[in-house]
Coordinates of C-alpha atoms in Angstrom, one line a residue:
M1 CA 0.0 0.0 0.0
P2 CA 1.4 3.5 -0.8
R3 CA 2.8 5.3 2.2
K4 CA 0.4 8.3 1.6
S5 CA -2.6 6.1 1.6
T6 CA -1.4 4.4 4.8
L7 CA -0.9 7.7 6.6
R8 CA -4.3 8.9 5.5
I9 CA -6.0 5.7 6.8
I10 CA -4.2 6.1 10.2
S11 CA -5.2 9.8 10.4
I12 CA -8.9 9.1 9.7
V13 CA -9.2 6.1 11.9
Q14 CA -7.4 7.9 14.8
A15 CA -9.8 10.9 14.5
R16 CA -12.8 8.6 14.5
V17 CA -11.6 6.7 17.6
D18 CA -10.9 9.9 19.4
A19 CA -14.4 11.2 18.6
F20 CA -16.0 7.9 19.7
L21 CA -14.2 7.9 23.0
K22 CA -15.0 11.5 23.6
E23 CA -18.7 10.9 23.1
I24 CA -18.6 8.0 25.6
F25 CA -16.9 10.1 28.3
D26 CA -19.2 13.1 27.6
L27 CA -22.3 10.9 28.1
C28 CA -20.8 9.2 31.2
E29 CA -20.3 12.5 32.9
S30 CA -24.0 13.1 32.9
Y31 CA -24.4 9.9 35.0
E32 CA -21.7 10.6 37.5
D33 CA -22.7 11.4 41.0
S34 CA -19.7 12.6 43.0
T35 CA -21.6 12.0 46.3
A36 CA -22.3 8.4 45.6
K37 CA -20.9 6.4 48.5
G38 CA -22.9 3.1 48.8
L39 CA -22.5 -0.1 46.9
S40 CA -25.9 0.3 45.2
D41 CA -24.8 3.7 43.9
T42 CA -21.6 2.3 42.5
I43 CA -23.4 -0.5 40.7
A44 CA -25.9 2.0 39.3
T45 CA -23.0 4.1 38.0
E46 CA -21.4 1.0 36.3
I47 CA -24.7 0.1 34.7
A48 CA -25.1 3.6 33.4
I49 CA -21.7 3.4 31.8
Y50 CA -22.6 0.2 30.1
D51 CA -25.8 1.7 28.9
T52 CA -23.9 4.7 27.6
L53 CA -21.5 2.5 25.6
E54 CA -24.3 0.5 24.1
T55 CA -26.1 3.8 23.1
V56 CA -23.0 5.1 21.4
I57 CA -22.3 1.8 19.6
R58 CA -25.9 1.6 18.4
R59 CA -25.8 5.2 17.2
R60 CA -22.6 4.6 15.2
R61 CA -23.4 1.1 13.9
N62 CA -25.4 2.2 10.9
E63 CA -23.7 5.5 10.4
R64 CA -22.1 5.5 6.9
T65 CA -20.6 9.0 6.9
L66 CA -17.0 7.8 7.5
F67 CA -17.2 5.0 4.9
S68 CA -18.7 7.3 2.2
R69 CA -16.0 9.9 2.9
L70 CA -13.1 7.6 2.3
A71 CA -11.4 7.7 -1.1
T72 CA -12.1 4.6 -3.2
D73 CA -8.4 3.6 -3.3
I74 CA -8.2 3.7 0.5
V75 CA -11.2 1.4 0.8
H76 CA -9.7 -0.9 -1.7
S77 CA -6.4 -0.9 0.2
I78 CA -8.1 -1.7 3.5
F79 CA -10.2 -4.5 2.0
G80 CA -7.3 -5.8 0.0
I81 CA -5.1 -6.2 3.1
A82 CA -7.9 -8.0 5.0
L83 CA -8.5 -10.4 2.1
D84 CA -4.9 -10.8 1.0
V85 CA -6.0 -9.7 -2.5
D86 CA -2.4 -9.0 -3.6
R87 CA -1.3 -12.5 -2.6
I88 CA -4.0 -14.7 -4.1
H89 CA -2.0 -15.4 -7.2
D90 CA 1.2 -15.9 -5.2
P91 CA 2.3 -19.6 -5.7
D92 CA 3.8 -19.6 -2.2
L93 CA 0.6 -18.4 -0.5
P94 CA -0.2 -21.1 2.1
S95 CA -3.2 -23.3 1.2
N96 CA -5.1 -22.6 4.4
V97 CA -5.1 -18.9 3.6
L98 CA -6.6 -19.5 0.2
K99 CA -9.2 -21.9 1.7
D100 CA -10.2 -19.3 4.3
Y101 CA -10.6 -16.5 1.7
G102 CA -14.3 -17.2 1.0
D103 CA -15.2 -17.4 4.6
Q104 CA -13.4 -14.1 5.3
L105 CA -15.2 -12.4 2.4
E106 CA -18.6 -13.5 3.7
R107 CA -17.8 -12.3 7.2
M108 CA -16.9 -8.9 5.8
R109 CA -20.1 -8.7 3.7
R110 CA -22.1 -9.1 7.0
V111 CA -20.6 -6.1 8.7
S112 CA -23.0 -3.6 7.1
S113 CA -25.0 -3.0 3.9
A114 CA -22.5 -0.4 2.8
W115 CA -19.6 -2.9 3.0
N116 CA -21.7 -5.5 1.3
N117 CA -22.7 -3.2 -1.6
F118 CA -19.1 -2.2 -2.1
L119 CA -17.8 -5.7 -2.2
L120 CA -20.5 -7.0 -4.5
S121 CA -19.7 -4.2 -7.0
S122 CA -15.9 -4.7 -7.0
P123 CA -14.6 -7.5 -9.3
R124 CA -11.2 -7.7 -7.6
Y125 CA -12.7 -9.5 -4.6
W126 CA -14.3 -12.3 -6.6
Q127 CA -11.2 -13.8 -8.3
V128 CA -10.9 -16.9 -6.0
I129 CA -13.0 -19.9 -7.1
D130 CA -13.3 -23.1 -5.1
I131 CA -14.5 -25.5 -7.7
T132 CA -15.8 -27.9 -5.0
R133 CA -18.6 -25.5 -4.3
P134 CA -22.1 -26.0 -6.0
A135 CA -22.3 -24.9 -9.6
K136 CA -24.7 -22.1 -8.8
A137 CA -22.2 -20.5 -6.4
I138 CA -19.3 -20.8 -8.8
T139 CA -21.4 -19.2 -11.6
S140 CA -22.3 -16.3 -9.3
V141 CA -18.6 -15.7 -8.4
I142 CA -17.6 -15.8 -12.1
E143 CA -20.2 -13.3 -13.0
R144 CA -19.2 -10.9 -10.2
S145 CA -15.5 -11.2 -11.2
R146 CA -16.3 -9.8 -14.6
S147 CA -12.9 -9.8 -16.5
A148 CA -10.6 -10.1 -13.4
P149 CA -7.9 -12.9 -13.6
L150 CA -9.1 -16.0 -11.7
C151 CA -7.5 -18.1 -9.0
V152 CA -8.9 -21.6 -9.2
Y153 CA -8.3 -24.2 -6.5
S154 CA -9.3 -27.4 -4.8
F155 CA -7.7 -29.5 -2.1
V156 CA -7.8 -33.0 -0.7
G157 CA -11.1 -34.2 0.9
T158 CA -13.4 -32.2 -1.4
S159 CA -16.0 -33.2 -4.0
R160 CA -17.9 -32.0 -7.1
K161 CA -14.6 -31.4 -9.1
S162 CA -16.5 -31.4 -12.4
S163 CA -17.4 -27.8 -11.6
I164 CA -14.1 -26.8 -13.1
R165 CA -15.7 -27.0 -16.5
L166 CA -17.7 -23.9 -15.6
V167 CA -14.6 -21.8 -15.4
P168 CA -13.4 -19.7 -18.4
A169 CA -10.0 -21.2 -19.0
A170 CA -8.7 -18.0 -20.8
R171 CA -9.0 -16.0 -17.6
V172 CA -7.3 -18.4 -15.2
Q173 CA -4.0 -17.0 -13.8
T174 CA -3.5 -19.4 -11.0
L175 CA -4.6 -23.1 -10.9
R176 CA -3.8 -25.0 -7.7
S177 CA -4.9 -28.6 -6.8
D178 CA -3.7 -30.8 -4.0
D179 CA -6.2 -33.5 -4.8
A180 CA -4.8 -36.5 -6.6
V181 CA -8.2 -37.9 -7.3
A182 CA -9.0 -35.0 -9.5
Y183 CA -5.7 -35.2 -11.4
H184 CA -7.2 -36.4 -14.8
L185 CA -9.9 -33.7 -14.5
Y186 CA -7.3 -31.0 -14.2
R187 CA -5.2 -32.5 -17.0
Q188 CA -8.2 -32.3 -19.3
F189 CA -8.8 -28.7 -18.2
L190 CA -5.2 -27.9 -19.1
Q191 CA -5.8 -29.0 -22.7
N192 CA -7.6 -25.6 -23.2
P193 CA -5.7 -22.6 -24.3
M194 CA -4.8 -20.7 -21.1
P195 CA -2.9 -17.6 -22.2
A196 CA -3.1 -16.0 -18.7
L197 CA -2.0 -19.0 -16.6
Q198 CA 1.2 -18.1 -14.6
A199 CA 1.1 -20.4 -11.6
L200 CA 0.2 -24.1 -11.8
E201 CA 0.1 -26.6 -8.9
I202 CA -1.0 -30.1 -9.7
R203 CA -0.8 -33.4 -7.9
A204 CA -1.1 -37.0 -9.2
L205 CA -1.0 -40.3 -7.3
P206 CA 2.4 -41.9 -6.8
W207 CA 3.3 -44.3 -9.6
M208 CA 0.5 -42.9 -11.7
G209 CA 1.6 -42.7 -15.4
D210 CA 0.6 -39.7 -17.4
D211 CA -1.9 -40.2 -20.2
P212 CA -0.2 -39.3 -23.6
S213 CA -3.6 -38.9 -25.1
E214 CA -4.1 -35.7 -23.0
P215 CA -1.5 -33.2 -24.3
L216 CA -1.2 -29.9 -22.5
G217 CA -2.6 -26.9 -24.2
N218 CA -0.8 -23.6 -25.0
L219 CA 0.5 -22.1 -21.7
P220 CA 2.7 -19.2 -22.9
S221 CA 2.7 -17.2 -19.7
I222 CA 3.3 -19.9 -17.1
R223 CA 6.1 -19.0 -14.7
H224 CA 5.7 -21.2 -11.6
L225 CA 5.1 -24.9 -11.7
K226 CA 4.7 -27.2 -8.7
A227 CA 4.1 -30.8 -9.7
Q228 CA 3.6 -33.7 -7.3
W229 CA 4.2 -37.2 -8.7
W230 CA 4.0 -35.7 -12.2
Q231 CA 6.5 -34.3 -14.6
P232 CA 5.9 -31.9 -17.5
P233 CA 6.8 -33.2 -21.0
A234 CA 10.3 -32.3 -22.0
D235 CA 9.2 -30.9 -25.4
A236 CA 6.7 -28.4 -23.9
A237 CA 7.5 -25.0 -25.5
W238 CA 6.5 -23.1 -22.3
L239 CA 9.3 -24.6 -20.3
T240 CA 11.6 -21.9 -21.5
G241 CA 9.6 -19.3 -19.7
L242 CA 9.5 -21.0 -16.3
K243 CA 11.1 -19.1 -13.4
E244 CA 10.2 -21.6 -10.6
L245 CA 10.1 -25.4 -10.9
V246 CA 9.2 -27.6 -7.9
L247 CA 9.0 -31.4 -8.5
W248 CA 8.1 -34.2 -6.1
R249 CA 9.2 -37.4 -7.8
T250 CA 9.1 -41.1 -7.2
S251 CA 12.2 -42.0 -9.1
E252 CA 15.9 -41.0 -9.3
P253 CA 17.1 -38.5 -11.9
N254 CA 16.6 -39.9 -15.4
M255 CA 17.1 -38.7 -19.0
E256 CA 13.7 -37.1 -19.2
L257 CA 14.2 -35.0 -16.1
L258 CA 17.6 -33.8 -17.4
Q259 CA 15.9 -32.9 -20.7
V260 CA 13.2 -30.9 -18.8
L261 CA 15.9 -29.0 -16.9
S262 CA 17.8 -28.4 -20.1
A263 CA 14.7 -26.7 -21.5
C264 CA 14.3 -24.3 -18.5
A265 CA 16.8 -21.8 -19.7
N266 CA 15.3 -18.9 -17.6
L267 CA 14.8 -20.9 -14.4
E268 CA 15.5 -18.9 -11.2
Q269 CA 14.4 -21.4 -8.5
L270 CA 14.6 -25.2 -8.6
S271 CA 13.4 -27.6 -6.0
I272 CA 13.4 -31.4 -6.4
L273 CA 12.2 -33.8 -3.7
S274 CA 12.8 -37.4 -4.8
T275 CA 11.7 -40.6 -3.0
D276 CA 13.8 -42.9 -5.1
E277 CA 14.7 -46.1 -3.2
F278 CA 17.4 -47.6 -5.5
V279 CA 20.1 -46.5 -7.8
V280 CA 19.7 -48.3 -11.1
G281 CA 22.9 -47.2 -12.9
E282 CA 24.6 -44.2 -14.4
L283 CA 22.9 -41.9 -16.8
P284 CA 24.1 -42.0 -20.4
D285 CA 26.6 -39.4 -21.4
A286 CA 24.7 -38.3 -24.5
I287 CA 23.1 -35.3 -22.8
S288 CA 25.2 -32.1 -22.6
P289 CA 25.8 -30.3 -19.3
I290 CA 22.7 -28.4 -18.1
A291 CA 23.2 -24.7 -18.2
L292 CA 20.9 -22.6 -15.9
P293 CA 22.4 -19.1 -16.2
R294 CA 19.7 -17.4 -14.2
L295 CA 19.3 -19.9 -11.4
R296 CA 19.3 -18.2 -8.0
S297 CA 18.1 -20.9 -5.6
I298 CA 18.3 -24.7 -5.6
Y299 CA 16.9 -27.2 -3.1
L300 CA 17.5 -30.9 -3.6
T301 CA 16.3 -33.8 -1.4
F302 CA 17.2 -37.3 -2.5
K303 CA 17.2 -40.7 -1.0
S304 CA 20.7 -41.6 -2.1
N305 CA 23.9 -39.7 -2.6
A306 CA 24.6 -41.5 -5.9
S307 CA 21.4 -40.2 -7.3
V308 CA 22.1 -36.6 -6.5
A309 CA 25.6 -36.8 -7.8
K310 CA 24.2 -37.7 -11.2
L311 CA 22.4 -34.4 -11.3
I312 CA 24.8 -31.9 -9.7
R313 CA 27.7 -33.1 -11.9
R314 CA 25.7 -31.8 -14.9
L315 CA 24.4 -28.5 -13.5
I316 CA 26.2 -25.3 -14.6
A317 CA 24.9 -22.2 -12.9
P318 CA 27.2 -19.2 -13.1
Q319 CA 25.0 -17.0 -10.8
C320 CA 25.7 -16.8 -7.1
F321 CA 22.6 -18.3 -5.4
R322 CA 21.3 -20.3 -2.4
R323 CA 21.9 -24.0 -2.4
T324 CA 20.5 -26.7 -0.1
L325 CA 21.1 -30.4 -0.4
Y326 CA 19.5 -33.0 1.8
V327 CA 20.4 -36.7 1.4
E328 CA 18.5 -39.4 3.4
Q329 CA 20.3 -42.7 2.6
V330 CA 24.0 -41.9 2.7
L331 CA 25.8 -45.0 1.5
N332 CA 29.6 -44.8 0.7
F333 CA 29.3 -41.0 0.7
G334 CA 33.1 -40.8 0.8
L335 CA 33.0 -41.5 -2.9
H336 CA 31.1 -38.3 -3.5
I337 CA 32.9 -35.8 -1.4
A338 CA 34.1 -33.9 -4.5
D339 CA 30.5 -33.7 -5.7
Y340 CA 29.3 -32.2 -2.4
G341 CA 32.2 -29.8 -2.5
R342 CA 31.2 -28.8 -6.1
F343 CA 27.7 -28.2 -4.9
I344 CA 28.5 -26.0 -2.0
S345 CA 31.3 -24.0 -3.7
L346 CA 30.9 -20.5 -5.0
E347 CA 30.8 -19.7 -8.7
E348 CA 33.2 -17.7 -10.8
G349 CA 32.9 -14.0 -10.1
C350 CA 31.8 -14.6 -6.5
S351 CA 35.3 -14.7 -4.9
D352 CA 34.5 -11.6 -2.9
Q353 CA 31.5 -13.2 -1.3
Y354 CA 33.1 -16.0 0.6
P355 CA 31.3 -16.5 4.0
N356 CA 32.9 -15.3 7.1
S357 CA 31.4 -18.0 9.2
A358 CA 29.8 -21.5 9.0
Y359 CA 28.6 -24.1 11.4
A360 CA 28.6 -27.8 11.5
L361 CA 26.0 -29.7 13.5
I362 CA 27.0 -33.2 14.4
R363 CA 24.5 -35.5 16.0
G364 CA 24.6 -39.1 17.2
S365 CA 21.1 -39.4 15.7
Y366 CA 19.0 -37.9 12.9
P367 CA 20.4 -36.0 11.0
G368 CA 24.1 -37.0 11.1
L369 CA 25.8 -33.9 9.8
K370 CA 24.6 -30.5 8.7
Y371 CA 27.1 -28.0 7.3
K372 CA 25.6 -24.5 6.8
T373 CA 26.6 -21.0 5.8
E374 CA 24.5 -18.0 5.1
S375 CA 23.7 -19.2 1.5
R376 CA 24.8 -22.9 1.5
Q377 CA 23.6 -26.0 3.3
V378 CA 24.3 -29.7 3.1
V379 CA 22.6 -32.2 5.3
L380 CA 23.5 -35.9 5.4
D381 CA 21.0 -38.0 7.2
K382 CA 23.4 -40.6 8.5
V383 CA 24.3 -41.4 12.1
P384 CA 28.1 -41.2 12.3
S385 CA 29.8 -44.5 13.1
V386 CA 33.4 -44.9 14.1
E387 CA 34.2 -46.2 10.6
D388 CA 32.6 -43.1 9.0
V389 CA 34.7 -40.6 11.0
P390 CA 37.5 -40.2 8.4
A391 CA 35.0 -39.6 5.6
F392 CA 33.0 -37.1 7.7
Y393 CA 36.3 -35.3 8.4
D394 CA 37.2 -35.2 4.7
L395 CA 33.8 -33.8 3.9
V396 CA 34.1 -30.9 6.5
Q397 CA 37.6 -30.2 5.3
E398 CA 36.4 -30.1 1.7
F399 CA 33.7 -27.6 2.6
Q400 CA 36.1 -25.4 4.6
S401 CA 38.7 -25.5 1.8
V402 CA 36.3 -24.5 -1.1
L403 CA 34.9 -21.7 1.0
K404 CA 38.3 -20.4 2.1
R405 CA 38.2 -21.6 5.7
P406 CA 35.4 -19.5 7.3
S407 CA 35.2 -19.3 11.1
L408 CA 33.5 -22.6 12.1
T409 CA 31.0 -23.2 15.0
V410 CA 30.7 -26.9 15.8
I411 CA 27.6 -28.1 17.6
I412 CA 27.4 -31.5 19.2
N413 CA 24.0 -33.1 19.9
Y414 CA 23.3 -36.6 21.2
P415 CA 27.0 -37.4 21.7
S416 CA 28.4 -40.8 21.0
E417 CA 31.9 -42.3 20.6
A418 CA 31.8 -41.4 16.9
T419 CA 30.8 -37.8 17.5
W420 CA 33.6 -37.4 20.0
L421 CA 36.1 -38.9 17.6
L422 CA 34.9 -36.6 14.8
L423 CA 35.1 -33.5 17.0
K424 CA 38.6 -34.6 18.0
S425 CA 39.6 -34.9 14.3
L426 CA 38.4 -31.4 13.5
G427 CA 41.0 -29.7 15.8
D428 CA 43.0 -28.5 12.8
Q429 CA 40.1 -26.6 11.3
N430 CA 39.3 -22.9 11.9
I431 CA 36.9 -23.6 14.8
H432 CA 35.8 -20.5 16.7
T433 CA 33.1 -21.9 18.9
I434 CA 32.2 -25.4 20.2
V435 CA 28.6 -25.9 21.6
A436 CA 28.1 -29.3 23.4
R437 CA 24.5 -30.2 24.1
L438 CA 25.0 -33.1 26.5
T439 CA 22.9 -35.4 28.7
N440 CA 22.8 -35.7 32.5
N441 CA 25.4 -38.4 32.2
S442 CA 28.4 -37.1 34.3
S443 CA 30.8 -38.8 31.9
D444 CA 29.8 -36.6 29.0
T445 CA 31.8 -33.6 30.2
G446 CA 34.9 -35.8 30.7
D447 CA 34.5 -37.2 27.2
F448 CA 34.1 -33.7 25.8
L449 CA 37.3 -32.4 27.5
K450 CA 39.2 -35.4 26.3
A451 CA 38.1 -34.7 22.7
I452 CA 39.1 -31.1 22.6
K453 CA 42.4 -31.8 24.4
A454 CA 43.2 -34.3 21.7
H455 CA 45.5 -36.5 23.7
P456 CA 46.0 -39.8 22.0
A457 CA 45.7 -41.7 25.2
D458 CA 42.3 -40.2 26.0
L459 CA 40.3 -41.6 23.1
P460 CA 41.1 -44.5 20.8
G461 CA 42.4 -43.0 17.5
L462 CA 41.8 -44.1 14.0
D463 CA 44.1 -44.2 11.0
G464 CA 44.2 -40.9 9.2
P465 CA 43.1 -37.5 10.4
V466 CA 41.9 -38.6 13.9
T467 CA 45.4 -39.7 14.9
N468 CA 47.2 -36.9 16.7
A469 CA 50.7 -37.8 17.8
T470 CA 51.3 -34.6 19.8
T471 CA 50.1 -33.6 23.2
D472 CA 49.5 -30.0 22.2
W473 CA 46.1 -28.4 22.1
S474 CA 45.1 -28.7 18.4
F475 CA 42.1 -26.2 18.6
K476 CA 44.4 -23.2 18.1
S477 CA 41.5 -20.9 17.0
L478 CA 39.0 -21.8 19.7
R479 CA 37.6 -18.8 21.5
V480 CA 34.3 -19.9 23.0
I481 CA 33.2 -23.2 24.8
E482 CA 29.5 -23.6 25.5
I483 CA 28.1 -26.6 27.4
H484 CA 24.4 -27.4 28.1
N485 CA 22.5 -29.6 30.5
T486 CA 25.0 -31.7 32.3
Y487 CA 27.3 -32.1 35.3
V488 CA 30.4 -29.9 35.2
D489 CA 33.4 -30.3 37.5
L490 CA 35.0 -26.9 37.6
D491 CA 38.3 -28.4 38.6
D492 CA 38.5 -30.0 35.2
F493 CA 37.9 -26.7 33.4
T494 CA 40.4 -24.7 35.3
G495 CA 43.0 -27.4 35.0
L496 CA 42.3 -27.7 31.3
V497 CA 42.8 -24.0 30.7
E498 CA 45.9 -23.7 32.9
E499 CA 47.5 -26.6 31.1
Y500 CA 46.7 -24.8 27.8
L501 CA 48.2 -21.6 29.2
H502 CA 51.3 -23.5 30.2
K503 CA 51.8 -24.6 26.5
N504 CA 50.6 -21.4 24.9
C505 CA 51.6 -18.1 26.5
K506 CA 48.6 -16.2 25.2
P507 CA 45.5 -18.4 24.8
L508 CA 42.8 -17.4 22.3
L509 CA 40.1 -18.9 24.5
E510 CA 38.0 -16.0 25.8
E511 CA 34.8 -17.4 27.3
I512 CA 33.3 -20.6 28.9
I513 CA 29.5 -20.6 29.1
L514 CA 27.6 -23.2 31.1
V515 CA 23.9 -23.4 30.3
N516 CA 21.6 -25.2 32.8
C517 CA 24.5 -27.1 34.2
T518 CA 25.0 -28.6 37.7
L519 CA 28.3 -27.5 39.1
E520 CA 30.7 -29.7 41.2
G521 CA 34.2 -29.6 42.5
L522 CA 35.9 -26.2 42.9
E523 CA 33.9 -23.4 44.4
S524 CA 32.6 -21.2 41.6
N525 CA 34.1 -18.0 42.9
H526 CA 37.5 -19.5 43.0
A527 CA 37.1 -20.9 39.5
V528 CA 36.1 -17.5 38.3
E529 CA 39.1 -15.9 39.9
R530 CA 41.6 -18.4 38.5
L531 CA 40.1 -18.0 35.0
E532 CA 39.9 -14.2 35.2
K533 CA 43.6 -14.1 35.8
I534 CA 44.3 -15.5 32.4
G535 CA 41.6 -13.4 30.7
I536 CA 38.8 -16.0 30.4
A537 CA 35.2 -15.2 31.4
L538 CA 33.1 -18.0 33.1
R539 CA 29.4 -17.4 32.8
L540 CA 26.3 -19.3 34.0
V541 CA 23.0 -19.1 32.0
F542 CA 19.7 -20.4 33.3
A543 CA 16.8 -21.2 30.9
G544 CA 14.3 -18.4 30.8
E545 CA 16.5 -16.0 32.6
A546 CA 19.0 -13.4 31.7
E547 CA 22.6 -14.4 31.5
E548 CA 24.4 -14.0 34.8
S549 CA 28.0 -13.7 35.7
L550 CA 29.3 -16.5 37.9
S551 CA 31.0 -13.9 40.0
G552 CA 27.6 -13.3 41.6
Y553 CA 27.1 -17.0 42.2
S554 CA 28.5 -18.5 45.4
G555 CA 28.9 -22.0 46.6
T556 CA 28.9 -25.3 44.8
S557 CA 26.0 -27.4 43.6

């Protein structure tokens, strides 16, 4: 809404509210009795106030002076905001908002006759058509919409889908269906010429084959396509105009999918969610690399890492853009580290946009590893095992390398032997912060300290990057340690830092934060004093409370 219109609305509404309140207070004054002392007098005064309020409301209820004085563009702005008129053709508008549109419109029509007359005479409020409604209601909406572009929808659990035949196809700008039962009905409807169609959302049943006898009509203006268990034909001329493509698939990447993507020369957003269960072999090399020069965002979810490797090896997208990769069944992912690195790397011309920070979430349960920057994310849904530690290390190292070693925050959730070994192996990376979300098991803190001290005798090492032959602290860049929800022996922490100080004259470690932890061992004030002497702050944080300095906390738990 233009700023001038907004300010005008605020001014008019504020003046009206002030006049309304003033009238209430003026009428209430006539009922006031400053000498009233008893309870009955007080009750009588309150009743009089309520009567006054009702009188004012009744008097204002049917008054149309304000409504008639408002400029038409202001009224349209107010109603447009209430009904989300500007968003009804937005392909990302949540389905529940679209489904509530008709109810909201009917509620607004019941406010007053002035509102109802205005809404009935304004085609812009009659663009949304639920084709599951009775034919008479649909016909009425179409008549009221006049020549306005239409948003047609239906969702699961509805009926009377045949009413879509009442809709003039040439005026449909948005067509959204989440009802697989009505798939063939919508496919038949799409055989009509639809020059205004810009956003299409359609859903089939899993494993349902498309009917080649039902070709799609001419869709020259389509820009957004969301298809569930269905894929557009690779030879559709309108693919060149697509800006957004979202596909839910039941199979791994195949030749037809690559041909579809090759035709989407102007694509800006790509999302593929695949439920493929098995890898059936490599794609033929006949198809050329897929160039998507305008792509700005990509989101891929695949069952297997081999499947996604087939796709990302062929994608060429010279723009800087957001990338998210989620892989559910990670088998032999060490074979695809270079592919993951290629996916998360920056494109040519983006060398000045390398991230300053990243974080790696390591969990002993779902998901196994998440590596994320401001614009990149890779999630591997695999619980790290001891045998996988070298491959996980190589993956994090690859990401850090291609992104020029951003400052890394490592978060540990649901610790296990494998997660501690992986943390230990990462000591040579540019780690700024370690956050350990532990359990109430008192051994967790000990295991954590062993991991970050990286003494070979503390944890069994593996061949490769986990082995550390020195007794030096390997986390040279570590500045913050944060521990959650466990028992902490303060003797261990002070001893750890003092040992570090002995080997490194000026430690980088600046802060130790304990969140909802039970303290044991050394008295907290003594621990604070010992750490303050070497420039390290020790802080205690309670859930739901402001952070507090441990200097104000006395005694041990």
